[in-house]
Coordinates of C-alpha atoms in Angstrom, one line a residue:
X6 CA -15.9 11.3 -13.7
X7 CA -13.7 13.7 -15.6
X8 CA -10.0 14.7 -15.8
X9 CA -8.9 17.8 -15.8
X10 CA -10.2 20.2 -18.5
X11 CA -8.2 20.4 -21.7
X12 CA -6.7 23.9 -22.9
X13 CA -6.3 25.1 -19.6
X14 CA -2.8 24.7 -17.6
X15 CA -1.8 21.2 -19.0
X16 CA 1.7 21.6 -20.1
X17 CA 2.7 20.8 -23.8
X18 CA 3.8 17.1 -23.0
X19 CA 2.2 14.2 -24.1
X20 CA 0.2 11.0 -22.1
X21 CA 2.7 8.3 -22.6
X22 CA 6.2 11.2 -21.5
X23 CA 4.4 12.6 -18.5
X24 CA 3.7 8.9 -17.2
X25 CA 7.3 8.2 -17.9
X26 CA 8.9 11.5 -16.5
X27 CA 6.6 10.8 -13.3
X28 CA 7.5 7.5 -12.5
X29 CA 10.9 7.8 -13.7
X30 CA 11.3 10.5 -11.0
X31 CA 9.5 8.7 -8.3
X32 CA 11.7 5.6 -8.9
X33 CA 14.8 7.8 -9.0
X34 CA 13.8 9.7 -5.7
X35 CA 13.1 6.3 -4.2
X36 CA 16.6 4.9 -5.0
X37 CA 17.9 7.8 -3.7
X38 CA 16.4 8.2 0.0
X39 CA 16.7 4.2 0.2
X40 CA 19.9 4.4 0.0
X41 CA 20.5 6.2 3.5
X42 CA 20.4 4.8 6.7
X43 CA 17.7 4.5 9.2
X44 CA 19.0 6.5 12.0
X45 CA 17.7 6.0 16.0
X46 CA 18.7 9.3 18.7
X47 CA 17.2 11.6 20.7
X48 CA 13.4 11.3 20.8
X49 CA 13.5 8.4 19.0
X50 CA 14.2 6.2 22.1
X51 CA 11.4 7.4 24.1
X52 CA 8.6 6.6 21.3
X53 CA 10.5 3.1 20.9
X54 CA 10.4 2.6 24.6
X55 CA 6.5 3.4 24.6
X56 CA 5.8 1.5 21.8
X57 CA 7.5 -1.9 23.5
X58 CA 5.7 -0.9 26.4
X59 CA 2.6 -0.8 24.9
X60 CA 3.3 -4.2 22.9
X61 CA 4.5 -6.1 26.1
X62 CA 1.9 -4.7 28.7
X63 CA -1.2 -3.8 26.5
X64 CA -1.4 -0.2 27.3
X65 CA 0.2 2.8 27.4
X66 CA 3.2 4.2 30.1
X67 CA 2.1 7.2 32.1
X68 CA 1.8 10.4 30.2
X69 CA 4.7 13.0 30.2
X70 CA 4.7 16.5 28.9
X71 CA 5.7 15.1 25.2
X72 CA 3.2 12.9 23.2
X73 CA 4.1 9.1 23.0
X74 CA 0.7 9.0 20.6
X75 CA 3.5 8.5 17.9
X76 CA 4.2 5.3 19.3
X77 CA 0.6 3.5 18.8
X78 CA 1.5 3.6 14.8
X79 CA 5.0 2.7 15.5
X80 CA 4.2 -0.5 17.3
X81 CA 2.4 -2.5 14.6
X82 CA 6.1 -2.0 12.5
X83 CA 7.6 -3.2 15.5
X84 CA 5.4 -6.2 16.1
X85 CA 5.7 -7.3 12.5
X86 CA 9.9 -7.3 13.2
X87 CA 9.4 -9.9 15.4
X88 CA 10.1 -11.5 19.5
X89 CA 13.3 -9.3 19.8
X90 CA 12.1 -5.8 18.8
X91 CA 9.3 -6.4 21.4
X92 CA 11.2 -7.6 24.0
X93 CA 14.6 -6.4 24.2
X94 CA 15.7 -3.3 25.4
X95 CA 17.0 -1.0 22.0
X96 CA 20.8 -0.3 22.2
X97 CA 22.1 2.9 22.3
X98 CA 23.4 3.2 18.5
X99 CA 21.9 5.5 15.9
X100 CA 22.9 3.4 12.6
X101 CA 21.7 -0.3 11.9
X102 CA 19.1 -0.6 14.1
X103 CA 16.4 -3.0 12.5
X104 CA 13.4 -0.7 14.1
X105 CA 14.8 2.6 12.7
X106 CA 15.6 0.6 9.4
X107 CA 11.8 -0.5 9.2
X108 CA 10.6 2.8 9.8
X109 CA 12.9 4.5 7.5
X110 CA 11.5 2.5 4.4
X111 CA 7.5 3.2 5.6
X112 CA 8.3 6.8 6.1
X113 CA 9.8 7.1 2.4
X114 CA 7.2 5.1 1.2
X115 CA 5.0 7.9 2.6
X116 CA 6.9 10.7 1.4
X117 CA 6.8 9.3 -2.0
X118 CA 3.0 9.1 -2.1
X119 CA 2.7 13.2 -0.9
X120 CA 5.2 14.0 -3.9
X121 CA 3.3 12.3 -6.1
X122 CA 0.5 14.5 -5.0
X123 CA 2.4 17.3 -5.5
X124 CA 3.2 16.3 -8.9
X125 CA 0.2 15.7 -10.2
X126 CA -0.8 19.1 -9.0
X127 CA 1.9 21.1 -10.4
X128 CA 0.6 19.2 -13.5
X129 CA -2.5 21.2 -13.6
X130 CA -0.8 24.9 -12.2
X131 CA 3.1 24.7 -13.9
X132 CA 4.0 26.5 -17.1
X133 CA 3.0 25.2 -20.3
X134 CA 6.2 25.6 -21.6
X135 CA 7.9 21.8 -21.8
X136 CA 11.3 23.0 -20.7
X137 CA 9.8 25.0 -18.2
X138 CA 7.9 22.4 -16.9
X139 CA 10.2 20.0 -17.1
X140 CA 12.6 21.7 -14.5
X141 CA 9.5 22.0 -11.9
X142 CA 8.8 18.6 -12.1
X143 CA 12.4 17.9 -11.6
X144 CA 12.5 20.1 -8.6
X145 CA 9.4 19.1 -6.8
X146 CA 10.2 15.4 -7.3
X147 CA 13.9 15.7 -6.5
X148 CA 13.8 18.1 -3.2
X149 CA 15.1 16.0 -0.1
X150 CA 13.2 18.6 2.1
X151 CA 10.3 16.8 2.4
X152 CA 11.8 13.8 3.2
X153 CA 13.9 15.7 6.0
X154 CA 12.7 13.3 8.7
X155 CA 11.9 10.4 6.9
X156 CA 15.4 8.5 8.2
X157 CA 14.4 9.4 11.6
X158 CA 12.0 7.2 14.2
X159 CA 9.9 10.5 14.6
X160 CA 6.5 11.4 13.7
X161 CA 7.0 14.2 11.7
X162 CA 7.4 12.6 8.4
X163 CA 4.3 11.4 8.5
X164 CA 2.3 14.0 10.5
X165 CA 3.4 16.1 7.2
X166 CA 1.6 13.5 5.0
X167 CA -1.5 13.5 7.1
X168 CA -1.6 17.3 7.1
X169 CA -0.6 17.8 3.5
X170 CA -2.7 15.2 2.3
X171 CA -5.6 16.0 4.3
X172 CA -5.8 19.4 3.2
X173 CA -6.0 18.6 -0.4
X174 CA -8.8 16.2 0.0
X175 CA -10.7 18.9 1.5
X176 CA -10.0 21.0 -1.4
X177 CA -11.2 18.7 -4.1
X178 CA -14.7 18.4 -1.9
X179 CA -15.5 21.5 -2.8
X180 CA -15.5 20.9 -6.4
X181 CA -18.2 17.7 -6.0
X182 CA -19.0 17.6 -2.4
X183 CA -18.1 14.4 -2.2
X184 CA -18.7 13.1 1.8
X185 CA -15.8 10.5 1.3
X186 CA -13.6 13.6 0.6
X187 CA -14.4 15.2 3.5
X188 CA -14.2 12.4 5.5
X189 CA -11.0 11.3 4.9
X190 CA -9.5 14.5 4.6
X191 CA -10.6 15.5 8.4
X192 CA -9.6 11.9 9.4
X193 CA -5.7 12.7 8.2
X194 CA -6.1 16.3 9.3
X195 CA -6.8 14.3 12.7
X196 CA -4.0 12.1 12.4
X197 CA -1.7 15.0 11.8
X198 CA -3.0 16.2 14.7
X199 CA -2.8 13.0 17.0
X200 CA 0.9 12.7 15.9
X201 CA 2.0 16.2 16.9
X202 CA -0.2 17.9 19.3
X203 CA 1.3 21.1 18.5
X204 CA -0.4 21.2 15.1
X205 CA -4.1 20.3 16.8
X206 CA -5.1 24.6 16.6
X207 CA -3.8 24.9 13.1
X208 CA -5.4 21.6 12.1
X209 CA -8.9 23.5 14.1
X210 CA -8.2 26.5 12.4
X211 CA -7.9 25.4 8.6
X212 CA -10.7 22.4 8.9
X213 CA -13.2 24.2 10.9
X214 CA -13.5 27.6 8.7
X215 CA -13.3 25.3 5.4
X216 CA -16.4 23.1 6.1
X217 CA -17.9 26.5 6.7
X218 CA -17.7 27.7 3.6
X219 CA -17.9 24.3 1.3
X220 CA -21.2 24.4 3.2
X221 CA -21.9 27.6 2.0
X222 CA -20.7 26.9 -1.6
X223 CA -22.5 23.9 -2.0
X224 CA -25.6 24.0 0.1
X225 CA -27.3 21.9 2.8
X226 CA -26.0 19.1 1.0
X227 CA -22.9 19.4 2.6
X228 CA -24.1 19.5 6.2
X229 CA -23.6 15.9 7.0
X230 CA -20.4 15.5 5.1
X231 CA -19.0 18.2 7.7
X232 CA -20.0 16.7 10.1
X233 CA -18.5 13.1 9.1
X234 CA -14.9 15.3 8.6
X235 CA -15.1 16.8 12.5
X236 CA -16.1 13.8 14.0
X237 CA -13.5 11.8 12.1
X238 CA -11.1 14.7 13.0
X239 CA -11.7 14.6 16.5
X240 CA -11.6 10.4 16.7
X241 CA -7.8 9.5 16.4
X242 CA -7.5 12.2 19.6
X243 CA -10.3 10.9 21.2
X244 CA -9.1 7.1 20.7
X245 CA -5.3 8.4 22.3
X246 CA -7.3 9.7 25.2
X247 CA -9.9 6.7 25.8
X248 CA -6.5 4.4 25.1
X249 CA -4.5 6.4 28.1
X250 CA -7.1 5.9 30.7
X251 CA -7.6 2.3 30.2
X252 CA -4.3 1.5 30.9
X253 CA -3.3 4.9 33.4
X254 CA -7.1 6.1 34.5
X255 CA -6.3 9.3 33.2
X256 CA -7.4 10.6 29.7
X257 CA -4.2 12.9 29.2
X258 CA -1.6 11.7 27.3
X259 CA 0.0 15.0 27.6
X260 CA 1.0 16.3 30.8
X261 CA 2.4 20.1 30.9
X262 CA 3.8 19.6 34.7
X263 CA 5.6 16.7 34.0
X264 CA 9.4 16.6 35.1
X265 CA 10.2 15.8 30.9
X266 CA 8.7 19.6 30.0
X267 CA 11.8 22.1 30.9
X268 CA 9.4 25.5 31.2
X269 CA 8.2 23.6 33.9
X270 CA 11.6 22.6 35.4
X271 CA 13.6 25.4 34.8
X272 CA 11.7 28.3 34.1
X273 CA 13.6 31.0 35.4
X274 CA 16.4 30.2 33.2
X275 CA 14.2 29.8 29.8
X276 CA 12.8 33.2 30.6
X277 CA 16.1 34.7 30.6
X278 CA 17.1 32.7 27.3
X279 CA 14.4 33.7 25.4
X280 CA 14.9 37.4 26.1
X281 CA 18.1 37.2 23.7
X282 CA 19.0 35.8 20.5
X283 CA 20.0 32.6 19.9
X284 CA 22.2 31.2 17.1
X285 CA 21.8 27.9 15.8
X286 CA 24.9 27.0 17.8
X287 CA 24.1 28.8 20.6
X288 CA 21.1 26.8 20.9
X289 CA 22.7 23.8 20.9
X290 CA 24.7 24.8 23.6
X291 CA 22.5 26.7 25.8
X292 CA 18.9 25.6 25.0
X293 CA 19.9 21.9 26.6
X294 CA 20.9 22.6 29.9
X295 CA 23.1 19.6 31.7
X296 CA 23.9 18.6 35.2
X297 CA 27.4 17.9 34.1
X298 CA 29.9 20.0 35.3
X299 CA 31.5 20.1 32.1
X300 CA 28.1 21.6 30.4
X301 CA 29.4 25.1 27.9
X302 CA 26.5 26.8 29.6
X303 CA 28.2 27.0 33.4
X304 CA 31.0 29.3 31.7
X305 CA 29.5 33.0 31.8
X306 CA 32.1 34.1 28.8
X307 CA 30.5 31.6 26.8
X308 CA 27.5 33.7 26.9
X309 CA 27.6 36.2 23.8
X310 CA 27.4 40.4 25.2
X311 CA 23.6 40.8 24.0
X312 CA 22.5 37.9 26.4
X313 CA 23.1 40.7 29.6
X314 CA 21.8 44.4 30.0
X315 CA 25.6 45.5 30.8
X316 CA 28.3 44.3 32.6
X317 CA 26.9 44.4 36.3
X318 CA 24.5 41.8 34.5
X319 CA 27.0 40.2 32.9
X320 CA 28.5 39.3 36.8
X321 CA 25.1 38.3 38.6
X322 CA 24.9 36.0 36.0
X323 CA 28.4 34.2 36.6
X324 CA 27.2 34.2 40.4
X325 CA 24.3 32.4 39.7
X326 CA 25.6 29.6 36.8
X327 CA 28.3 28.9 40.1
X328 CA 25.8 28.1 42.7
X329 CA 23.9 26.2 39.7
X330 CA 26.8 24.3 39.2
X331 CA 27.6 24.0 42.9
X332 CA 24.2 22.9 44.4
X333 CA 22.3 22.6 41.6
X334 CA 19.0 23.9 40.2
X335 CA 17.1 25.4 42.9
X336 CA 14.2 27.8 43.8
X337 CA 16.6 30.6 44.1
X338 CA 18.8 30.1 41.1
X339 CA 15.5 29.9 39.2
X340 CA 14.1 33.6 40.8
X341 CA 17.9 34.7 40.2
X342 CA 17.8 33.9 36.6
X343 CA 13.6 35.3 36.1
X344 CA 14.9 38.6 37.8
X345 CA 17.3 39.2 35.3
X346 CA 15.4 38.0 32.9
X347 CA 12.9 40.7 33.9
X348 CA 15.7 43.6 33.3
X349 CA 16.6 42.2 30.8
X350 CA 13.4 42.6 29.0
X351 CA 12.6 45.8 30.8
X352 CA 15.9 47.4 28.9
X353 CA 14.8 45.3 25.3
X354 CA 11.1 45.2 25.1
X355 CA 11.0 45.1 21.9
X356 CA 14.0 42.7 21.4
X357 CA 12.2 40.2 23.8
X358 CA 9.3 40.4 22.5
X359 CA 9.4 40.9 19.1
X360 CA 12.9 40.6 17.2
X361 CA 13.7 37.6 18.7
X362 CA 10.8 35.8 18.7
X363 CA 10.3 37.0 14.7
X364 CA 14.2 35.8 13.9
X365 CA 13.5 32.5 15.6
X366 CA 10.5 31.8 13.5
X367 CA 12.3 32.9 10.3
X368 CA 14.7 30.9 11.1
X369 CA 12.6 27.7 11.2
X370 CA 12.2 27.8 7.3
X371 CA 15.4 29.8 6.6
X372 CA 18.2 27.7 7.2
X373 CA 20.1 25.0 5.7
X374 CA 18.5 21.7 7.2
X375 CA 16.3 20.1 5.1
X376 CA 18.9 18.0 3.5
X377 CA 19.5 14.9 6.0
X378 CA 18.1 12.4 3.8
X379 CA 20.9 12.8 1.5
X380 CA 23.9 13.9 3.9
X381 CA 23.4 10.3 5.6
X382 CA 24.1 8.9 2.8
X383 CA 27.7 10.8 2.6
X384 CA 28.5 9.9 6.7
X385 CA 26.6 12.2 9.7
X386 CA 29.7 13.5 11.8
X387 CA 32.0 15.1 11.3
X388 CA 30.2 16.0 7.5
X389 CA 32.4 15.7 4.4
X390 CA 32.6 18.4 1.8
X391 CA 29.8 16.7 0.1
X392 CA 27.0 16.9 3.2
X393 CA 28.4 20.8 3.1
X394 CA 27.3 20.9 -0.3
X395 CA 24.2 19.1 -0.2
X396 CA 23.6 21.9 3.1
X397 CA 24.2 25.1 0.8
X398 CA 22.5 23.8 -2.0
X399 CA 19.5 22.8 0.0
X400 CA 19.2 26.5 1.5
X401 CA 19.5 27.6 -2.0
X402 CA 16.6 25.5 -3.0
X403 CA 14.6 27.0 -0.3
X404 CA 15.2 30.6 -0.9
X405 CA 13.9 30.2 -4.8
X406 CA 11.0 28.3 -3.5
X407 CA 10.5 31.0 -0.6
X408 CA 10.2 33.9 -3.6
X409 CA 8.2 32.1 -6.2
X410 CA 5.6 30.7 -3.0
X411 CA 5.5 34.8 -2.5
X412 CA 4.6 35.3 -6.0
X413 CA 1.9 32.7 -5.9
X414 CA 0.8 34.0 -3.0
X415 CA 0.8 37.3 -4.4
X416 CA -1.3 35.7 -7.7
X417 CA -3.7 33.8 -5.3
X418 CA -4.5 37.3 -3.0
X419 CA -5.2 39.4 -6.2
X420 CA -7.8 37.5 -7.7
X421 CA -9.5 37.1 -4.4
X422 CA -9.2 40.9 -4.2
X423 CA -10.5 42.0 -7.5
X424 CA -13.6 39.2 -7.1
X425 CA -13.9 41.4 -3.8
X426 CA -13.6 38.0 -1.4
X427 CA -16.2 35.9 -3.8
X428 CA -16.8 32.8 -2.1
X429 CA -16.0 30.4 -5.4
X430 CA -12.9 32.2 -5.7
X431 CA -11.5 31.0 -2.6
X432 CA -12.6 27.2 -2.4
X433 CA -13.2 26.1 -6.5
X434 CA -10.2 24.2 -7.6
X435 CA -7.1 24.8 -8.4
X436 CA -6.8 27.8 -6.2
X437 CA -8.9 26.5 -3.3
X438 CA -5.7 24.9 -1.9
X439 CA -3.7 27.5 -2.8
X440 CA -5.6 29.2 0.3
X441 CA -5.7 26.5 2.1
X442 CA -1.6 25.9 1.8
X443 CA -1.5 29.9 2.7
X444 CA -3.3 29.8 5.2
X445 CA -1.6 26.7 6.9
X446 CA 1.8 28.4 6.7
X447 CA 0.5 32.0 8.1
X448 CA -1.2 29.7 10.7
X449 CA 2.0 27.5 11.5
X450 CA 4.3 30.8 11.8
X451 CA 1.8 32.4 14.5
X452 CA 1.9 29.5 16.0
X453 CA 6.1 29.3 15.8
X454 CA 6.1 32.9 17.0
X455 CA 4.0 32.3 20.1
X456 CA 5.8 29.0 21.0
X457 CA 8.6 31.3 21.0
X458 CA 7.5 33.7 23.1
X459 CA 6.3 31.4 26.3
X460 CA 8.2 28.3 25.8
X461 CA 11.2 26.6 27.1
X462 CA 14.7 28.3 25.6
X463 CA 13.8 28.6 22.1
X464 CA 11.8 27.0 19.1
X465 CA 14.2 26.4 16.6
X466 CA 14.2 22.8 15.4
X467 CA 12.9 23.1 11.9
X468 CA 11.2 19.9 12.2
X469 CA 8.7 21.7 13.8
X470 CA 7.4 23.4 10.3
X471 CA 8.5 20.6 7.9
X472 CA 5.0 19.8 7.9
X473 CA 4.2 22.8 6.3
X474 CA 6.5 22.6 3.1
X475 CA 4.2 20.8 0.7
X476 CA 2.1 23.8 1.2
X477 CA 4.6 26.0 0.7
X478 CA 6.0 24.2 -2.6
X479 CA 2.1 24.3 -3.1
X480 CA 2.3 27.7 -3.4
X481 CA 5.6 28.0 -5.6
X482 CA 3.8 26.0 -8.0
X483 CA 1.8 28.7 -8.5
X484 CA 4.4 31.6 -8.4
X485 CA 6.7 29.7 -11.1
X486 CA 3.9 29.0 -13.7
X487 CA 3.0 32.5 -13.4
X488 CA 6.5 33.7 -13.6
X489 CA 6.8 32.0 -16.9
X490 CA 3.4 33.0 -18.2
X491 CA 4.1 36.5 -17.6
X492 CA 7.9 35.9 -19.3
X493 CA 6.2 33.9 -22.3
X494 CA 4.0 34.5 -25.2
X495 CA 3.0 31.0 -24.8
X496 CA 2.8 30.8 -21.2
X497 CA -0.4 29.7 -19.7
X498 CA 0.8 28.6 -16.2
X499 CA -0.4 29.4 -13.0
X500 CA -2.2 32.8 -14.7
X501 CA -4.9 30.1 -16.7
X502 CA -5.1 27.6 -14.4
X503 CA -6.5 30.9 -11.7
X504 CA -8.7 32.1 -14.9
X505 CA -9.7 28.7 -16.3
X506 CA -10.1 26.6 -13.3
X507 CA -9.4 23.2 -13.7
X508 CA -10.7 19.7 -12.3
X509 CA -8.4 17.6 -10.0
X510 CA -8.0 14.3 -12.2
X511 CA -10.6 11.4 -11.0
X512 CA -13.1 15.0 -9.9
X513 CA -16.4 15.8 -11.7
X514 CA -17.4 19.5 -11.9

């Protein structure tokens, strides 16, 4: 087995500094996200609960319209805690809690295993410049965005290591067709997918068309090693559904009618909300709907003007959020609210349709979140100067990854277009998961765009692409190598690593 080809994109930096720089920055990243607390809200109680459920009774609770497949790898962590995390009920307090505490540490240990990956990747695509490099390396290893969720009992820290991870195994299979590759990259791509439902057609979408063409690159060779990767993609949803109906006799573990999914409680009013624009504040305000009588969201002027058509709108609307608040949520406050929802998006097709769905999507990876690992170190509410800081700094860090990943992407395209859509162009190594990453973003956004369009108020928790940063960084890698080839008489970058492709260490070619 060989390393990766000398001459090609390996930065000027020798054996013995890049194994120090590398673990330096691991350990300092580690130290770092360590330090903050596990925290325990929201969603977090419901995959506990399921998870003691399924520890005390042997099987699953009944289904609901969100996934509790979470909680299958979250009860092992809270079996080894002990009698008390099984058994007693988990209090109501987001800081100290020894389950979120457990998870915290195996969700960073995760995270620092993908950046590793990415590291070693950016090894092979960064500029050859040392400075230049240096600063990438930095960057990549440094980023909190990544580790967004990691102090958070959800699954999307590591449904973004499964996916991440997954994909680059089935890049490197294309270099040696090796079946274990395959294999264990549709096994994580299934994982990914058994964690958060919502990424099982981007998971089909990237696995499925790959295996096609390593097949194609590689020959009939290949045919049973695709084969392994579906079936072990399809087995951790499988397992979920066989594991529901022994304990429930029925296979879904995800029920869309359920009273938990609020399309299917309160339709009429998520049409309506979804016809307008949503800030992040709003949506805090609006996109959560209360009983209480003290809920924002029964107080028509709290509404912003491009919620309603005009002012006649502006009044049925106060009408209806009184008998709401009077005698609750019923048939005829929802038709109320889906009729002007209707003129509403009869006046602003293209608003409800389009702009707003599009500004929600963009906002996913636009915005400032990203940084929660390190503003729990500095105290969660109200945030100090420093969270601010770490807030405006992260959204910085995003925007110059955002333009370089557009460069890349740019790189990437062009030499797919000038080889006129050559099959080794698109899966050999390094650039083969440069598509790959592309693709997974492109795929994630449609996906973002449609959620937007049919469901509940608005899709604007930006958990819901953190999974897709790696790929994005993936792709940045790319646009900053080369951005400093093209600045550098010495540059190789990025440009070489696309023109001289390179081996993925521990891969034959």
């Amino acid at each position: 087995m060989s390393g990766a080809r000398p001459g090609a994109a390996l930065p000027e930096i020798g054996r013995r500094s890049w194994l120090v720089l590398f673990l330096g920055l691991l350990a300092l990243r580690a130290v770092i996200l360590l330090i903050g607390p596990g925290i325990l809200n929201g969603d977090g109680f419901l995959y506990v609960g399921a998870a003691q459920h399924f520890l005390q009774h042997g099987q699953m609770p009944p289904a609901t319209a969100q996934s509790r497949s979470f909680s299958v790898l979250l009860a092992p962590v809270i079996a080894s805690l002990g009698h008390d995390a099984i058994w007693n009920a988990v209090p109501s307090r987001r800081l100290g809690q020894p389950i979120a505490e457990a998870m915290h540490v195996v969700q960073v240990l995760f995270d620092l295993g993908l950046v590793a990956l990415l590291m070693q990747f950016y090894r092979m695509v960064g500029p050859r410049e040392r400075w230049a490099f240096v600063i990438g390396l930095a960057v990549i290893a440094l980023q909190p965005i990544t580790a967004s969720w990691s102090n958070f009992v959800v699954p999307d820290s590591l449904a973004t290591f499964g996916l991440f991870v997954g994909l680059y195994l089935l890049a490197t299979a294309a270099i040696d067709g090796a079946l274990w590759r395959l294999a264990w990259g549709g096994l994580l791509l299934g994982i990914a997918a058994f964690l958060r439902i919502d990424l099982l057609p981007l998971a089909l979408m990237l696995i499925v068309p790959w295996c096609l063409l390593v097949l194609l690159r590689r020959g009939r060779a290949m045919v049973a090693g695709g084969a392994v990767a579906l079936v072990l993609f399809a087995a951790p949803i499988l397992g979920m559904m066989a594991l529901q109906y022994a304990g429930q006799g029925d296979a879904r573990y995800v029920v869309a009618s359920a009273k938990d999914n609020p399309n299917a409680a309160k339709p009429g009013y998520f049409t309506w909300t979804r016809a307008w624009l949503l800030t992040p504040n709003e949506f805090h305000d609006f996109a959560f709907p209360e009983d209480d009588a003290g809920w924002r969201g029964f107080a028509v002027e709290n509404y912003p003007a491009r919620a309603f058509v005009n002012d006649a709108a502006r009044a049925d609307v106060a009408i209806i959020l009184r008998e709401w608040q009077t005698g609750g949520y019923t048939p005829a406050v929802d038709a109320r609210f889906a009729a002007v929802a209707g003129r509403l998006r009869t006046a602003r097709p293209l608003q409800a349709l389009v702009t707003v769905p599009a500004a929600r999507t963009a906002q996913l990876w636009g915005n400032p979140d990203g940084g929660v690992a390190l503003t729990a170190i500095f105290g969660l509410s109200p945030p100090p100067l420093v969270s601010r800081l770490v807030a405006v700094t992260v959204l910085l860090l995003k925007v110059v990854l955002s333009l370089f990943a557009l460069i890349g992407s740019w790189v990437l395209m062009r030499r797919v277009l000038a080889s006129r859509f050559a099959l080794g162009t698109i899966v050999d190594w390094p650039q083969g998961l440069g598509i790959l990453s592309l693709a997974a973003l492109l795929g994630r956004g449609a996906e973002m765009f449609a959620l937007n369009l049919i469901y509940a108020s608005a899709v604007m928790e930006s958990r819901y692409v953190i999974e897709t940063w790696p790929c994005l960084i993936v792709l940045a890698a790319f646009g900053y190598g080369a951005t400093i080839a093209r600045f550098s008489r010495r540059g190789v970058g990025a440009a070489a690593a696309l023109d001289e492709p390179n081996s993925p260490p521990g891969v034959a070619r």
